[in-house]
């Protein structure tokens, strides 16, 4: 091929693009792509064109309608001058033609690229093993641990973003280029000064700005999603009128937020909503997925399209007592990579995931997102990170489209239109091949499809970095492969994907493998096909057995003494460890994408949709109070709930109210006792994306409160249907039944709040039922109807904490139970409960304390919910 690269020119509708062989060009409908098509048949990210070392290649990226050359649908093919490519349709789809161009425009590579089949093999020919095999009481070293072979001396090289991407089966991908002569490939990201802070490196990594904008003194440049802005950013994370640059009288420039929903950031720190900040040449302004830098009177813009590097340096996490559960973990991955993290139980995988996402920052070390310190710029960068927990993060009772609709409503700014949200949902569904399942309930999908829906939720906001925690847990081998192939496709489409997994069947699909050893240290990092050779075993089962048998062995020391370490991690480890200095809480707290009232409305509508989709739950909510009301009807009484003639008593009146009250306690608590625990994972993720804790809790209180009130009406309607009531009430004179019903409803509300406390306390849903039964039984004992409560030291004070105590007392005032029921001491007519006094003041006191208990429970629930939020947000 010589020293030159044959340059080509693409032509579309009269526009031409001269291609640079040092980069990849994205074709599709994405406005942030390189060559944009305004045709519905073209996918959002349809295909890419790149120099593959031996020729120019166009590759389809799972497009819906396909890419065609000479009428044939292709996945990948070489193109050259004279080629013609159709997108979306073989005959009349948008056509891109290829022309030749002079070769002098772009500098040639220093070394000739080689085809994939001749890519150099980097795996050592001999398995690595410790100089001295571990020995001890366990016995001799396991088979396969040979002395480390003495490899011939060679200069180690550092991995770069083009280093041997792997296809399934371990073969290098087509297009891999050999490192330059000398064996040294400069790392994509290196430590150094920059606005990222603390070794954040260059502003845009090793990339050039996406575009430039000229700033003029006295002229305001407005940024936003709306077309009337001077600088239009087609990103749904950006408000319609987001911010503006303008010059100050002294010649400096200022960025001013225009009340944006997702915030405007300077060097990763949010400026006050509708506030402003002066900016200089070293400052980086963040708006959605775009960052801006002032260079003279010119504004450089870099759009984060997903192709970012990611690295961790010396991550250490210490818990109470000084125990380290993560020890000096360092690794770095280039853009468009799929990285798997495996290891035995107790190796710190979950802790590592929390540290890498910023949910629980490490005590020492740095996490760099494209050379920007994630911990110090978490408020801005958290919008570019997607996290898919092990459990589903969507309500399974909803259809796929409905679930994504509510998620988009919560995550996108309030000024996003319904059409914009629907368009983004449709794009994600097509990308993940879920469009044929969009009207199905999530609960009816297979395990692999449900995991795709969870991934779809995260893709709504176009994250550049996606973390997944055990996405293949519980799936059969076929679904395991499907999920891993999905993640491979996400990485190929321009994202960095890191997956924590126990499955080792599909590791060949990954670019890099991180193996964690017991105690939270790194035992290996590098290509997955070299890992078993490094450990000296034939299977991963043998490796994990060795971890278990030799738990005290210095696996990290063995790794750092290996040639693999020099090849894949030495440059990351070369930077000294730093203690984590977190910014103030207001700097990391995510802004609310919508006003509190808008979030509350969305949450209420979603909760009602979940309830409406579960016909069994609705039936149970009606049957339960009906049955409890009927139970009270079977209790015989000559006088109903009416005062008997003078000299007579009606002991059954208290028993009837006892049954109705305890039934309402049970119904109210049963409504809510599972609500928070079953949505815990959903809440954790949504809270990290800006969900208001109080709006979430209030949505539960409103919906469950109305449901409980309706149940109270049913219980009272049945319970009082065949009973005579007093002629008049204490407060509602002419309607004593309404007065009693208000008491029952208030009791149900407070019991519902107690159920929320239980739901926030427990760790598993199975623990809620025993606590629910215990709560109901305790209410029976402390009502004051079965035995004398007042005047009993200790017992009376405990009864003050029970909702049923105050509810029975309020109903006793209405029913005049002081005279209807006999005194506890037959010889003393005054031996009656003082809380049963038939006065309006006592009735209001009883009701006020009953409701106050419910309000206190609400504050307690809000406090307990903090335990299930990202630790970085609890400060």
Short mmCIF file of C-alpha atoms in Angstrom, two decimals, residues 234-415:
data_model
loop_
_atom_site.label_atom_id
_atom_site.label_comp_id
_atom_site.label_asym_id
_atom_site.label_seq_id
_atom_site.Cartn_x
_atom_site.Cartn_y
_atom_site.Cartn_z
CA UNK A 234 -30.40 18.66 19.74
CA UNK A 235 -30.31 16.87 23.08
CA UNK A 236 -33.42 16.11 25.13
CA UNK A 237 -31.37 16.66 28.28
CA UNK A 238 -31.13 20.32 27.28
CA UNK A 239 -33.99 22.74 27.94
CA UNK A 240 -35.58 24.64 25.09
CA UNK A 241 -33.86 27.84 26.25
CA UNK A 242 -31.04 26.55 28.42
CA UNK A 243 -28.29 29.14 28.88
CA UNK A 244 -26.54 32.03 27.17
CA UNK A 245 -23.02 33.36 26.72
CA UNK A 246 -22.50 37.11 26.80
CA UNK A 247 -19.68 39.59 27.30
CA UNK A 248 -19.30 41.71 30.42
CA UNK A 249 -18.41 45.44 30.21
CA UNK A 250 -14.79 44.66 31.13
CA UNK A 251 -14.39 42.38 28.12
CA UNK A 252 -14.74 39.06 29.89
CA UNK A 253 -17.35 36.41 29.09
CA UNK A 254 -20.09 35.04 31.30
CA UNK A 255 -22.36 31.99 31.15
CA UNK A 256 -25.88 32.55 32.45
CA UNK A 257 -28.38 29.79 33.20
CA UNK A 258 -31.91 30.47 31.95
CA UNK A 259 -33.73 28.35 34.52
CA UNK A 260 -32.76 25.08 32.85
CA UNK A 261 -34.08 21.82 34.23
CA UNK A 262 -30.90 19.72 34.09
CA UNK A 263 -28.57 22.55 35.00
CA UNK A 264 -25.59 24.38 33.54
CA UNK A 265 -22.13 23.40 34.80
CA UNK A 266 -18.76 25.10 34.98
CA UNK A 267 -15.89 22.65 35.47
CA UNK A 268 -18.43 20.04 36.52
CA UNK A 269 -19.98 22.19 39.23
CA UNK A 270 -23.58 23.42 38.81
CA UNK A 271 -24.24 27.13 38.78
CA UNK A 272 -27.39 28.35 40.47
CA UNK A 273 -30.61 28.05 38.48
CA UNK A 274 -31.01 31.36 36.65
CA UNK A 275 -27.56 32.29 38.02
CA UNK A 276 -24.34 33.16 36.18
CA UNK A 277 -20.60 32.57 36.34
CA UNK A 278 -17.57 34.18 34.73
CA UNK A 279 -15.58 31.87 32.49
CA UNK A 280 -12.00 31.91 31.27
CA UNK A 281 -9.85 29.91 28.83
CA UNK A 282 -9.32 27.09 31.32
CA UNK A 283 -13.01 26.65 32.17
CA UNK A 284 -15.30 24.01 30.70
CA UNK A 285 -19.02 24.71 30.44
CA UNK A 286 -21.33 21.70 30.38
CA UNK A 287 -24.79 21.74 28.80
CA UNK A 288 -26.37 18.30 28.41
CA UNK A 289 -24.00 16.07 26.42
CA UNK A 290 -22.06 19.08 25.08
CA UNK A 291 -19.13 20.89 26.63
CA UNK A 292 -17.81 24.31 25.61
CA UNK A 293 -14.47 26.03 26.03
CA UNK A 294 -13.62 29.66 25.39
CA UNK A 295 -10.55 30.10 23.16
CA UNK A 296 -10.03 33.79 22.51
CA UNK A 297 -13.30 35.05 21.07
CA UNK A 298 -14.15 31.62 19.73
CA UNK A 299 -16.27 29.00 21.47
CA UNK A 300 -15.19 25.38 20.96
CA UNK A 301 -17.90 22.75 21.30
CA UNK A 302 -17.34 19.06 21.92
CA UNK A 303 -20.34 16.73 21.72
CA UNK A 304 -20.11 13.55 23.80
CA UNK A 305 -21.51 10.97 21.39
CA UNK A 306 -20.52 8.04 23.59
CA UNK A 307 -17.01 7.18 22.48
CA UNK A 308 -15.27 7.88 25.78
CA UNK A 309 -12.46 6.28 27.75
CA UNK A 310 -12.81 5.24 31.36
CA UNK A 311 -10.30 4.42 34.05
CA UNK A 312 -10.00 3.75 37.76
CA UNK A 313 -6.84 4.58 39.71
CA UNK A 314 -5.97 3.09 43.08
CA UNK A 315 -9.55 2.68 44.31
CA UNK A 316 -9.63 1.71 47.99
CA UNK A 317 -12.73 1.37 50.16
CA UNK A 318 -12.46 0.97 53.94
CA UNK A 319 -15.41 0.17 56.19
CA UNK A 320 -15.89 0.55 59.93
CA UNK A 321 -13.16 -1.22 61.84
CA UNK A 322 -10.50 -0.49 59.22
CA UNK A 323 -11.30 -3.48 57.02
CA UNK A 324 -10.56 -2.89 53.36
CA UNK A 325 -13.17 -4.38 51.03
CA UNK A 326 -11.58 -2.83 47.93
CA UNK A 327 -7.81 -2.65 47.68
CA UNK A 328 -5.87 -0.50 45.25
CA UNK A 329 -7.93 -1.31 42.15
CA UNK A 330 -6.59 0.23 38.94
CA UNK A 331 -7.54 -0.38 35.33
CA UNK A 332 -8.31 1.59 32.21
CA UNK A 333 -10.39 0.87 29.13
CA UNK A 334 -10.55 2.73 25.82
CA UNK A 335 -13.67 3.92 24.07
CA UNK A 336 -16.26 1.54 22.58
CA UNK A 337 -15.15 -1.27 24.90
CA UNK A 338 -17.04 -4.05 26.63
CA UNK A 339 -15.44 -4.97 29.96
CA UNK A 340 -16.51 -7.89 32.15
CA UNK A 341 -15.83 -8.04 35.90
CA UNK A 342 -15.80 -11.50 37.48
CA UNK A 343 -14.64 -12.89 40.78
CA UNK A 344 -15.71 -15.07 43.70
CA UNK A 345 -18.07 -13.94 46.45
CA UNK A 346 -16.37 -11.48 48.76
CA UNK A 347 -14.10 -10.07 46.06
CA UNK A 348 -15.69 -6.61 46.17
CA UNK A 349 -17.50 -6.60 42.81
CA UNK A 350 -20.59 -4.79 44.13
CA UNK A 351 -18.45 -2.30 46.04
CA UNK A 352 -16.40 -1.69 42.92
CA UNK A 353 -19.56 -1.03 40.90
CA UNK A 354 -20.74 1.56 43.44
CA UNK A 355 -17.32 3.21 43.43
CA UNK A 356 -17.16 3.35 39.63
CA UNK A 357 -20.63 4.88 39.31
CA UNK A 358 -20.07 7.43 42.07
CA UNK A 359 -22.92 5.97 44.16
CA UNK A 360 -20.49 5.16 46.96
CA UNK A 361 -17.21 6.97 46.20
CA UNK A 362 -14.00 5.23 47.14
CA UNK A 363 -12.09 6.50 50.17
CA UNK A 364 -8.93 6.78 48.08
CA UNK A 365 -8.33 6.93 44.37
CA UNK A 366 -9.88 8.49 41.29
CA UNK A 367 -12.42 7.50 38.67
CA UNK A 368 -11.83 9.24 35.35
CA UNK A 369 -14.55 9.68 32.78
CA UNK A 370 -12.70 10.66 29.61
CA UNK A 371 -10.03 12.32 31.77
CA UNK A 372 -12.60 14.10 33.98
CA UNK A 373 -12.77 13.31 37.69
CA UNK A 374 -16.13 11.62 38.19
CA UNK A 375 -16.28 12.25 41.92
CA UNK A 376 -15.59 15.97 41.67
CA UNK A 377 -17.84 16.47 38.65
CA UNK A 378 -20.51 13.94 39.58
CA UNK A 379 -23.42 16.41 39.29
CA UNK A 380 -22.75 16.85 35.57
CA UNK A 381 -21.29 13.49 34.58
CA UNK A 382 -23.94 11.39 36.34
CA UNK A 383 -26.27 12.32 33.45
CA UNK A 384 -23.96 10.45 31.07
CA UNK A 385 -23.86 7.25 33.11
CA UNK A 386 -26.44 4.49 32.86
CA UNK A 387 -26.84 1.80 35.52
CA UNK A 388 -28.86 -1.38 35.11
CA UNK A 389 -29.17 -3.15 38.50
CA UNK A 390 -29.59 -6.89 38.84
CA UNK A 391 -33.33 -6.51 39.50
CA UNK A 392 -35.66 -4.99 36.94
CA UNK A 393 -36.04 -1.22 37.26
CA UNK A 394 -39.48 -1.01 35.68
CA UNK A 395 -42.97 -1.85 36.88
CA UNK A 396 -43.67 -5.27 35.42
CA UNK A 397 -47.43 -4.72 35.43
CA UNK A 398 -47.14 -2.04 32.72
CA UNK A 399 -46.61 -2.50 29.00
CA UNK A 400 -43.16 -1.80 27.62
CA UNK A 401 -44.21 1.46 25.97
CA UNK A 402 -46.16 2.71 29.00
CA UNK A 403 -43.29 1.98 31.39
CA UNK A 404 -40.82 3.83 29.16
CA UNK A 405 -43.29 6.69 28.72
CA UNK A 406 -43.44 7.35 32.46
CA UNK A 407 -39.67 6.94 32.78
CA UNK A 408 -39.10 9.48 30.00
CA UNK A 409 -41.58 11.84 31.62
CA UNK A 410 -39.55 11.75 34.85
CA UNK A 411 -36.09 11.94 33.28
CA UNK A 412 -36.51 14.52 30.55
CA UNK A 413 -37.00 18.24 31.20
CA UNK A 414 -40.51 19.49 31.78
CA UNK A 415 -40.46 21.45 28.51
#
